[in-house]
Coordinates of C-alpha atoms in Angstrom, one line a residue:
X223 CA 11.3 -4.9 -21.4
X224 CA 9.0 -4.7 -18.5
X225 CA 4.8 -5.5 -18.8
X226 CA 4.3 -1.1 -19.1
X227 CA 7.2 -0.8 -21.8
X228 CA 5.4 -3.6 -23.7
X229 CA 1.8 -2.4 -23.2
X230 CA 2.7 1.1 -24.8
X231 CA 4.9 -0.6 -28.0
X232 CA 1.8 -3.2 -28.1
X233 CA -0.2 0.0 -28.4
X234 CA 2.2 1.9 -31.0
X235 CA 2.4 -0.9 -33.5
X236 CA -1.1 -1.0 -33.1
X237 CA -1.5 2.9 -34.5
X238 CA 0.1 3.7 -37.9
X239 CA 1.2 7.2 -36.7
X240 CA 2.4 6.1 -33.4
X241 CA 6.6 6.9 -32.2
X242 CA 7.3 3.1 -32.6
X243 CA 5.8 2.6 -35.5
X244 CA 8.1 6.0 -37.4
X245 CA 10.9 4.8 -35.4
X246 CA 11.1 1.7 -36.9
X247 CA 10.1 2.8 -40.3
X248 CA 13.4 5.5 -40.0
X249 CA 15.4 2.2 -39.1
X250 CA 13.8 0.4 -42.3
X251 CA 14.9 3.4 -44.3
X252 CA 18.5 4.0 -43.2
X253 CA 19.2 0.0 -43.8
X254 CA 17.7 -0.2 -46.8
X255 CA 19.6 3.0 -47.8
X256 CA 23.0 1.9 -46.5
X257 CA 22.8 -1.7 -48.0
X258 CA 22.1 -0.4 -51.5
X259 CA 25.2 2.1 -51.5
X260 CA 27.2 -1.2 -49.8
X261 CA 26.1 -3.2 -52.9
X262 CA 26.9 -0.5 -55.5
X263 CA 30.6 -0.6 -53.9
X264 CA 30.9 -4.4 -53.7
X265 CA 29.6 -4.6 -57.2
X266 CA 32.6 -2.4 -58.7
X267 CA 34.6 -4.1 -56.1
X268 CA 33.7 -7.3 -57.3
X269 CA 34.4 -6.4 -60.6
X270 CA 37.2 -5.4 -60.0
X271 CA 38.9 -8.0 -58.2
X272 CA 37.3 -10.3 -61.4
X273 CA 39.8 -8.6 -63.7
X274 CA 42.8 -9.4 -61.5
X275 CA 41.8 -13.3 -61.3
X276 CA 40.8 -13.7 -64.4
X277 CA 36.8 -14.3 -63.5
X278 CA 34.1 -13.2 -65.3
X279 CA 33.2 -9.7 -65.0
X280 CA 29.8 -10.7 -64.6
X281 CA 30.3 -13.1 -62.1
X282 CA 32.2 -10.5 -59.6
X283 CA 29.5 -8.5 -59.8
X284 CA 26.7 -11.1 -59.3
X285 CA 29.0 -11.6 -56.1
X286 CA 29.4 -8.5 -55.0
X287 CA 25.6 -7.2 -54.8
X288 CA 24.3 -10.0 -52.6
X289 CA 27.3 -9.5 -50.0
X290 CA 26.5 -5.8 -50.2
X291 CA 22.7 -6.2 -49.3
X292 CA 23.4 -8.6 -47.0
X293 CA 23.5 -4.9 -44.4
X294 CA 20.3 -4.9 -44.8
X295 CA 19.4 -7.7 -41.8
X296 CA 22.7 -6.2 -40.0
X297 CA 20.1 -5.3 -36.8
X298 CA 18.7 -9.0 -36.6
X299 CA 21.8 -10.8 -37.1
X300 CA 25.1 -8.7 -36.8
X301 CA 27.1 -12.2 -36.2
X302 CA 26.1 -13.0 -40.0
X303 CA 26.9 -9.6 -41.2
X304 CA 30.1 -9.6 -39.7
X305 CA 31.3 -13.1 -40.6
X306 CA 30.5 -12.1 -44.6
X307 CA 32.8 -9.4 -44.4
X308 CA 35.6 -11.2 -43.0
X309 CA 35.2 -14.1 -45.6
X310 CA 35.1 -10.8 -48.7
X311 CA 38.2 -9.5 -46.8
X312 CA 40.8 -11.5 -49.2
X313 CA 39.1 -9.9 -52.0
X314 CA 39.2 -6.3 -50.7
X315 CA 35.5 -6.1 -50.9
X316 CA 32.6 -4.6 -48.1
X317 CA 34.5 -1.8 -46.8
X318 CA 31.5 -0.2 -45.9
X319 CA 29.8 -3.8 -45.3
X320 CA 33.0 -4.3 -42.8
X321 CA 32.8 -1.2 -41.1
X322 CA 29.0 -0.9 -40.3
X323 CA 28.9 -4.7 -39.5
X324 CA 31.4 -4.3 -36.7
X325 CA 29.6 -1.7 -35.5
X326 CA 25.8 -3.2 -35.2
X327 CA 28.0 -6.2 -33.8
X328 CA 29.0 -3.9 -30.7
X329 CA 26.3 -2.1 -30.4
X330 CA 23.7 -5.2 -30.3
X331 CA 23.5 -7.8 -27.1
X332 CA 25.9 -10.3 -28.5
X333 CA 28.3 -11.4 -25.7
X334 CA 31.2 -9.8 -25.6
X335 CA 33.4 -12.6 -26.1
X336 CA 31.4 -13.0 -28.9
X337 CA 31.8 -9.6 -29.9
X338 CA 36.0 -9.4 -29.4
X339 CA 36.5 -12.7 -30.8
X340 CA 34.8 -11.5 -34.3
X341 CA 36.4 -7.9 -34.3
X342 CA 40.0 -9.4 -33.3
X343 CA 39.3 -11.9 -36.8
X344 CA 38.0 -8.8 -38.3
X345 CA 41.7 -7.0 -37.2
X346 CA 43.7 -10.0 -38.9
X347 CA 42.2 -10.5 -42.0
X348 CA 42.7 -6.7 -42.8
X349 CA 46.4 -6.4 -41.6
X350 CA 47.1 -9.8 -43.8
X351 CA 45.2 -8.3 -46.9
X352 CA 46.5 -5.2 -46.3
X353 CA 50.6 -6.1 -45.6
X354 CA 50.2 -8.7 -49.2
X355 CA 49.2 -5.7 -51.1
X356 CA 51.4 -3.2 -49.8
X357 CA 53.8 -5.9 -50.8
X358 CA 52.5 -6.5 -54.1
X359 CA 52.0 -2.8 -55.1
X360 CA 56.0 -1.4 -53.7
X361 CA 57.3 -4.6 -55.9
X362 CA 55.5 -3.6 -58.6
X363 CA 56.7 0.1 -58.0
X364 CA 60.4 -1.5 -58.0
X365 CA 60.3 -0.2 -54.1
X366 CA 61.3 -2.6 -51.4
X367 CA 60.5 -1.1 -48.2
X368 CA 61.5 -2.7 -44.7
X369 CA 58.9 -5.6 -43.3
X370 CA 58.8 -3.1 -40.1
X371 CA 57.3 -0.1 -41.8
X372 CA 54.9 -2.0 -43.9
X373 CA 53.9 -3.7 -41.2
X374 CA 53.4 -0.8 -38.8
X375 CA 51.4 1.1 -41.6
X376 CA 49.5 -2.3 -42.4
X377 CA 48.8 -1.9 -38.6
X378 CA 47.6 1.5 -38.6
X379 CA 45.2 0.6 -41.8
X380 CA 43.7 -2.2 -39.9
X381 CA 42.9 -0.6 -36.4
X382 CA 41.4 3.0 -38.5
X383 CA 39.2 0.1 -40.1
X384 CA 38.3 -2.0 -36.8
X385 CA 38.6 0.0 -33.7
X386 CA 36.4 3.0 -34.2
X387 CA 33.6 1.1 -35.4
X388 CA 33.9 -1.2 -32.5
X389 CA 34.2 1.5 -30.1
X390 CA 31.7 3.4 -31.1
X391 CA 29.4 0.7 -31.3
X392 CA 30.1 -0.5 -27.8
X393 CA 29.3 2.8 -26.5
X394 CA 26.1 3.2 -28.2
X395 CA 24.9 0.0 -27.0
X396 CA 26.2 1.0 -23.3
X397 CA 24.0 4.3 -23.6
X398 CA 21.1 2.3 -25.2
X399 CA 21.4 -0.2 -22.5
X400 CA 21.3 2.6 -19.4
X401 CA 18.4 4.2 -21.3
X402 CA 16.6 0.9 -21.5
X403 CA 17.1 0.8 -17.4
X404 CA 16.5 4.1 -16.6
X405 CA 13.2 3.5 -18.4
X406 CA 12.5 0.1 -16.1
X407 CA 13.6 1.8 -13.1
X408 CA 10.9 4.9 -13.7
X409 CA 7.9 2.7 -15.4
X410 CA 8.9 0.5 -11.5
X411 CA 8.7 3.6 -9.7
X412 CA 5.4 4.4 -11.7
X413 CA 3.8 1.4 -10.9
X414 CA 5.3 1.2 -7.2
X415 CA 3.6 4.7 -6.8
X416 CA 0.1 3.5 -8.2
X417 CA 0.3 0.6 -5.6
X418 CA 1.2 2.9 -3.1
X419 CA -1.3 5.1 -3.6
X420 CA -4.3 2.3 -4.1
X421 CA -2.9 1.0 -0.6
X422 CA -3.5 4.6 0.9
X423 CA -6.6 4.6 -0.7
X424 CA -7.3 1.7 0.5
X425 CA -6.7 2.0 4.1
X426 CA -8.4 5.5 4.2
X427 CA -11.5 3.7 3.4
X428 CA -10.4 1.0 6.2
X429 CA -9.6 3.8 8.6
X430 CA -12.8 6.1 7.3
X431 CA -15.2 3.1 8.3
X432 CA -13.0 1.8 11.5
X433 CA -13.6 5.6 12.5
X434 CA -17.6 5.5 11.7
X435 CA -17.5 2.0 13.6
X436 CA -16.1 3.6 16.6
X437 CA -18.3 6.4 16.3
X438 CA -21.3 4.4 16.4
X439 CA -20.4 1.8 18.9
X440 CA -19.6 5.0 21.4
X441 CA -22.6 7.0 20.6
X442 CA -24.3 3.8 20.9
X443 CA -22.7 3.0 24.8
X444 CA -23.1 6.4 26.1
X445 CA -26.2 7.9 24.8
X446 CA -28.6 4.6 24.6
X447 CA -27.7 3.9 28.4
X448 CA -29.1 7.1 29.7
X449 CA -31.6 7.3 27.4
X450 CA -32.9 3.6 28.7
X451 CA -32.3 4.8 32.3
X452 CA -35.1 7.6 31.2
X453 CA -37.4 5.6 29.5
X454 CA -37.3 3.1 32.9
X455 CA -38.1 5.6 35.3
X456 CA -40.7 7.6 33.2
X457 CA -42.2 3.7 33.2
X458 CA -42.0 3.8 37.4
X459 CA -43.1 7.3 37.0
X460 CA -46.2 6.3 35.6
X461 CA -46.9 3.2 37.9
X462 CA -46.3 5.6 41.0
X463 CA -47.4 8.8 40.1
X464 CA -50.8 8.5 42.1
X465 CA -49.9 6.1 45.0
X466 CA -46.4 8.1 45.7
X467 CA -46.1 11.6 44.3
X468 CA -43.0 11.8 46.3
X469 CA -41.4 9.1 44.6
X470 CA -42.8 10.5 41.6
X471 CA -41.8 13.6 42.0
X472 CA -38.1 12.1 42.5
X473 CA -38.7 10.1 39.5
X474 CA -39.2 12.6 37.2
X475 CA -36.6 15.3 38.3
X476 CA -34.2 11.9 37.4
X477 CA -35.9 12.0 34.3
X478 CA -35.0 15.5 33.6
X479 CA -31.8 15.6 34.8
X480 CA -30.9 12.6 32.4
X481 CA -32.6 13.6 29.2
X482 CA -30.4 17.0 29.8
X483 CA -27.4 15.2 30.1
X484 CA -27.7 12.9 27.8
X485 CA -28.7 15.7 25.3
X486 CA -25.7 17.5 26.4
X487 CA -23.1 14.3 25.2
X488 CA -25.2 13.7 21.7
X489 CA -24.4 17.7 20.9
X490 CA -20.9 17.4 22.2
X491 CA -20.7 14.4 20.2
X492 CA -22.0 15.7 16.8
X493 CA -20.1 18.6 17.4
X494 CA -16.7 16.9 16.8
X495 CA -18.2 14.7 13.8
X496 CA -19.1 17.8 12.2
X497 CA -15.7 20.2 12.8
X498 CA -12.8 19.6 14.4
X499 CA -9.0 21.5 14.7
X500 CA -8.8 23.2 11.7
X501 CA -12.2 22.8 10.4
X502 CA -11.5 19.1 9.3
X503 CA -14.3 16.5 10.0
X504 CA -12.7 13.7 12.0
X505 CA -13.7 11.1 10.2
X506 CA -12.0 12.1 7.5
X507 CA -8.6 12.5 9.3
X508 CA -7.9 8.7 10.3
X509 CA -4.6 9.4 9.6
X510 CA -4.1 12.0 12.5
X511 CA -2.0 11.1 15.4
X512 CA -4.0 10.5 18.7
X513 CA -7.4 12.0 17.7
X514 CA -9.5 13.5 20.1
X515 CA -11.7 10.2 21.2
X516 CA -15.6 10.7 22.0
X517 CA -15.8 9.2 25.3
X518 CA -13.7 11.5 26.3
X519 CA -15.9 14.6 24.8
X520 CA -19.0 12.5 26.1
X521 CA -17.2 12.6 29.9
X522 CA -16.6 15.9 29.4
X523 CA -19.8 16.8 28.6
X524 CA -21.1 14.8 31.5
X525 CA -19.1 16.7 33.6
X526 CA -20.3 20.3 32.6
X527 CA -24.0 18.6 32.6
X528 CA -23.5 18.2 36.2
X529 CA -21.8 21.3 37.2
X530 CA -25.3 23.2 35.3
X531 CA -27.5 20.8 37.7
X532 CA -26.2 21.5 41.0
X533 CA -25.0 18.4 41.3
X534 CA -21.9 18.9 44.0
X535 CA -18.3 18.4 43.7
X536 CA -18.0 15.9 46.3
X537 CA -20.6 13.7 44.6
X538 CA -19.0 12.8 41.4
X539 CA -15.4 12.4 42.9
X540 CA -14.4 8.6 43.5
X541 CA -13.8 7.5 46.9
X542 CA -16.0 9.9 48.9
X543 CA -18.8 8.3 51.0
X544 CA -22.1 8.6 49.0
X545 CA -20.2 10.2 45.7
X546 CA -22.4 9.1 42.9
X547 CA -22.9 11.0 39.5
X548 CA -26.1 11.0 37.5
X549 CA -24.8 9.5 34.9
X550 CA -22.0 7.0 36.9
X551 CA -18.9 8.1 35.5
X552 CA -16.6 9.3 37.9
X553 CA -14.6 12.5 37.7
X554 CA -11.3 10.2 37.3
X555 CA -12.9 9.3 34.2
X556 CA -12.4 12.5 32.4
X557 CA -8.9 12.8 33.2
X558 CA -7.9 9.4 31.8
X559 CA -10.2 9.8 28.5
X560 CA -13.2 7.4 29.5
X561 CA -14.9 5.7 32.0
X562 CA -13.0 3.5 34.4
X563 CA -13.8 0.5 36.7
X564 CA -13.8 2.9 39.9
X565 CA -17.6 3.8 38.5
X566 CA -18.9 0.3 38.6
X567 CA -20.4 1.0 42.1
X568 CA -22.3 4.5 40.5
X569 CA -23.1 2.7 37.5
X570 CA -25.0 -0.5 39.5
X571 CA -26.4 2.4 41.5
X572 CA -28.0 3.6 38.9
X573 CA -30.0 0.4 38.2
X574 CA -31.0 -0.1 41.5
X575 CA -32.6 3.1 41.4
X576 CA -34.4 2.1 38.7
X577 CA -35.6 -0.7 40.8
X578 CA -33.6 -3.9 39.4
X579 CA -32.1 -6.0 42.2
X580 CA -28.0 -5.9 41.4
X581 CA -25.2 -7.5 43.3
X582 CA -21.6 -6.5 42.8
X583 CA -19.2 -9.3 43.8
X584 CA -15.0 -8.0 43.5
X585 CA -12.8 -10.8 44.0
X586 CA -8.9 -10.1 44.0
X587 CA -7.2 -7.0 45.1
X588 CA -8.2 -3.8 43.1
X589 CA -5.5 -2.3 40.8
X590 CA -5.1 -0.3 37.9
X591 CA -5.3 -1.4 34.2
X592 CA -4.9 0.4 30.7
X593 CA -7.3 3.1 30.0
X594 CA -8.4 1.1 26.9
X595 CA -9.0 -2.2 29.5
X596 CA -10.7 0.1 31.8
X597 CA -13.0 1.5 29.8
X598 CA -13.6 -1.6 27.4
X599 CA -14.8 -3.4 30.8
X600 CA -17.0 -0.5 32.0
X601 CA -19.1 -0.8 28.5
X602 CA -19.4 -4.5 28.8
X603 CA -21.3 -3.8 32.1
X604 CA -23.0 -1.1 31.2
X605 CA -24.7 -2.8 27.8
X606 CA -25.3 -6.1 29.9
X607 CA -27.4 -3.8 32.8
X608 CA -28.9 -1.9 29.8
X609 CA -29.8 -5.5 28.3
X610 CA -31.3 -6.3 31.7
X611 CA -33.4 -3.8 31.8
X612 CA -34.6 -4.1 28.2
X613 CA -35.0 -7.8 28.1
X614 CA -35.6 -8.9 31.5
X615 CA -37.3 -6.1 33.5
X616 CA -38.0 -7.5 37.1
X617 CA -34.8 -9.8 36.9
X618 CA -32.3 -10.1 39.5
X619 CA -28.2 -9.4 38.1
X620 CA -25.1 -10.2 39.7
X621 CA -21.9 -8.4 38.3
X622 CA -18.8 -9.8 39.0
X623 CA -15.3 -8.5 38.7
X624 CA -12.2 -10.8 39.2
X625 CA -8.8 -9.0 39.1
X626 CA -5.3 -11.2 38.1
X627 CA -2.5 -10.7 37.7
X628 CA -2.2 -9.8 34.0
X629 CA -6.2 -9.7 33.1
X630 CA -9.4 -8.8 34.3
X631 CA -12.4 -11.0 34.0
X632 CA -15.9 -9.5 33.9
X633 CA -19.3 -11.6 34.2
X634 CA -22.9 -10.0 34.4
X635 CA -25.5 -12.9 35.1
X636 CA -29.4 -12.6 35.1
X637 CA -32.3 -14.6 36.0
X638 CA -35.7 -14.7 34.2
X639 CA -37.5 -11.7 34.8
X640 CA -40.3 -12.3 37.3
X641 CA -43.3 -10.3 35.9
X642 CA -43.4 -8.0 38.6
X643 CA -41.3 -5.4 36.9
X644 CA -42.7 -2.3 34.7
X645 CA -41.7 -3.4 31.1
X646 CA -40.7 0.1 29.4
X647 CA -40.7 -1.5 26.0
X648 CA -37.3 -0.6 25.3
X649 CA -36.6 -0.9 21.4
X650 CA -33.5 -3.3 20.6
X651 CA -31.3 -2.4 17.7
X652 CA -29.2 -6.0 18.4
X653 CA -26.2 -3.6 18.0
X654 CA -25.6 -4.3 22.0
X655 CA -23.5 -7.5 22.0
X656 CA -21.7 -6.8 18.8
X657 CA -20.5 -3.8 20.0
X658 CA -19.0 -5.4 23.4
X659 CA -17.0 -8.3 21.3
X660 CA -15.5 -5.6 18.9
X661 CA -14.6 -3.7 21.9
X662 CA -13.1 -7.1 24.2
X663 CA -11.8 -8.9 20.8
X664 CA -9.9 -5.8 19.9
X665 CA -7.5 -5.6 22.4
X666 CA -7.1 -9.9 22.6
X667 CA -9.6 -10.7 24.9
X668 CA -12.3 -13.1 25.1
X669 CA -16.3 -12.5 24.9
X670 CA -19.3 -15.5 25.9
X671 CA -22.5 -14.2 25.8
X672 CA -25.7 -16.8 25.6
X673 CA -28.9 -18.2 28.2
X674 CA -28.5 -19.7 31.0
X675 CA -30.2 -22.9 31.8
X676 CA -32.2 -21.1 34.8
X677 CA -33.8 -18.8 31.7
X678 CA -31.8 -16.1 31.8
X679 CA -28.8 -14.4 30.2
X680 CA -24.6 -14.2 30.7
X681 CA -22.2 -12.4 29.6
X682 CA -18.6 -13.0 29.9
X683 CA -15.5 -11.1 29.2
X684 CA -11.9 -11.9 29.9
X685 CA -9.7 -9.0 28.9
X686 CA -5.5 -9.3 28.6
X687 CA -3.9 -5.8 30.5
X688 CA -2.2 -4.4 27.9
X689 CA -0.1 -2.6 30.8
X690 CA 1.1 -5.7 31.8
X691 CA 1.7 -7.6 29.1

């Protein structure tokens, strides 16, 4: 019986009006029932057969009405039952007893060795008893038929008597038995399905917060950077606005042009939170095949941002002398769904306008890596600048890029800031360098971040090219 099957019995023979519970009690009924009729007939029977041996009425029938009853535990021990009527078999008693014993026999679990062994005995004793008194009654008669024909009707007596019982019984307990696994197989399927349905449950809630994850750590890379680009030169604005309007001048239309922008990707960006194909917010769709990512809305948005400044073609496409975006993601970028290492060069450009003192070092030959490489090692050097300029305004940064053969290597190294910088007083949310190791340690690469002895800051990154590999 499996743990459900037991649960709901445990539960019926707890209730008084449960199925179990008038199930059993129309078992109770029907034994009780068929063991008093089987004693009435054993008691005549028994008295009976104490007239022909010369017994005690009495004693016959004190006999007969114990092995009559005895039907009454013919569910708990059919063996028993079964093994009483074939010891009353000599003195034609328990017909009924005989005939409903071999049948609980059958239909119970007994093996069936167990089972043919007792019905073949069964088979025996009544073609013996009944072949001695077709004997006994024909000489009596003064008629002396052939051994043959008494046999063969002796035969016929004894298989009406065994075999449909038998049969019956074994067919019952076949049906009772594919019921009983039917049932397992469906309460299995039942619980199967609950699993199955905790474990989507389950990894909806993994997906729903993996989604919110990426949604924050993206907002968080494209939005803060521009908006601590701002916040540095509205901080040079203000130190130069009366010695250099020029500058200042210059300044702020950077300013401007940024907070735009940067406007621009956070309503692009809460656009696709909010609805999405078919009016379905994507965070609740993590089961969607290749959702539409937010860098790639945020590049997008970047895009148009430049097209409404003025900002020429020519400046934002990669590999034209002097092309350099506002916000230093290159054209490129918007066809491959993100940023890519070919806007490194905007992206230091961007600090060095802001006046920190950056050095780009490339070793190896340039290539091409997966989109997710590429744009997992454009963030790492965009939050280390933004870091830079937050932490360590004044400070001089090196970024270097090593390409190999089946990884790139990032590092972004700065000194102690001098003093001499305009602190902006950039807030810190500490989500910076979290948000860099989720990014490198999900696709099996390696992250370092910590001082430096000379009192500054580094941050490493050693990425695998999924390409490659």
């Amino acid at each position: 019986m499996t743990a459900t099957g037991a649960i709901v019995e445990e539960g019926a023979r707890g209730a008084p009006s449960g199925p179990w519970w008038w199930a059993r009690r129309r078992s109770m009924v029907l034994d009780v029932a068929l063991a008093l009729v089987s004693a009435l007939e054993c008691l005549l029977e028994g008295v009976s057969f104490a007239h022909e041996v010369g017994m005690p009425a009495v004693l016959g029938g004190l006999i007969g009405v114990p092995v009559g009853a005895a039907l009454v535990v013919r569910r708990r021990w059919p063996v028993a039952v079964v093994l009483i009527s074939i010891a009353t078999t000599p003195a034609e008693m328990g017909f009924l007893l005989g005939i409903v014993g071999l049948y609980s026999l059958a239909a119970s679990e007994v093996p069936r060795r167990i089972i043919v062994v007792l019905s073949a005995a069964s088979l025996l004793g009544t073609l013996v008893v009944a072949v001695a008194r077709f004997h006994q009654d024909m000489a009596q008669d003064g008629y002396h038929p052939g051994w043959w024909s008494m046999l063969a009707i002796s035969l016929l007596l004894a298989l009406g008597l065994t075999a449909p019982p038998v049969l019956m019984g074994l067919y019952v307990g076949a049906r009772r038995r594919l019921v009983e696994s039917l049932r397992e197989r469906a309460d299995g399927l039942e619980r199967e399905l609950s699993l199955l349905a905790e474990r989507a449950e389950e990894r909806a809630v993994w997906a729903r917060n993996e989604e919110r994850t990426r949604i924050a750590r993206e907002m968080h890379d494209v939005v803060a950077h521009r908006v601590s680009l701002m916040v540095v030169h509205a901080a040079a604005l203000q130190a130069v606005a009366l010695k250099d309007p020029e500058k200042a001048s210059r300044n702020a239309g950077l300013v401007g042009d940024m907070g735009r922008q940067a406007l621009t990707e956070l309503r692009e960006m809460l656009g696709v939170l909010r609805t999405s194909q078919g009016g379905t917010p994507v965070a609740e769709r993590p089961g969607e095949a290749e959702p539409q990512r937010l860098a790639e809305v945020a590049v997008a948005a970047s895009a148009r941002a430049r097209a409404a400044s003025g900002v020429p073609v020519s400046s934002v496409v990669p590999g034209v002398p002097g092309a350099q975006g506002v916000l230093g993601v290159p054209v490129a970028a918007v066809v491959d769904g993100g940023p890519t290492l070919e806007g490194l060069e905007d992206l230091v450009g961007q600090s060095r306008e802001a006046g920190m003192a950056v050095e780009l070092s490339v070793e190896g030959e340039g290539r091409s890596y997966a989109p997710g490489v590429e744009r997992t090692a454009y963030r790492v050097v965009q939050e280390a600048l933004t870091n830079v300029h937050k932490h360590a305004p004044g400070a001089k940064a090196v970024v270097r890029l090593a390409h190999r053969d089946a990884e790139v290597a990032l590092q972004v190294e700065n000194g102690p800031s001098d003093g001499a910088g305009t602190d902006a007083g950039l807030p810190s949310g500490g989500n910076g360098l979290v948000g860099m190791r989720e990014r490198v340690t999900a696709l099996g690469g390696v992250f370092v971040s910590g001082p430096t002895d000379a009192g500054g800051f580094r941050v490493s990154a050693v990425i695998p090219d999924a390409a490659a590999a």
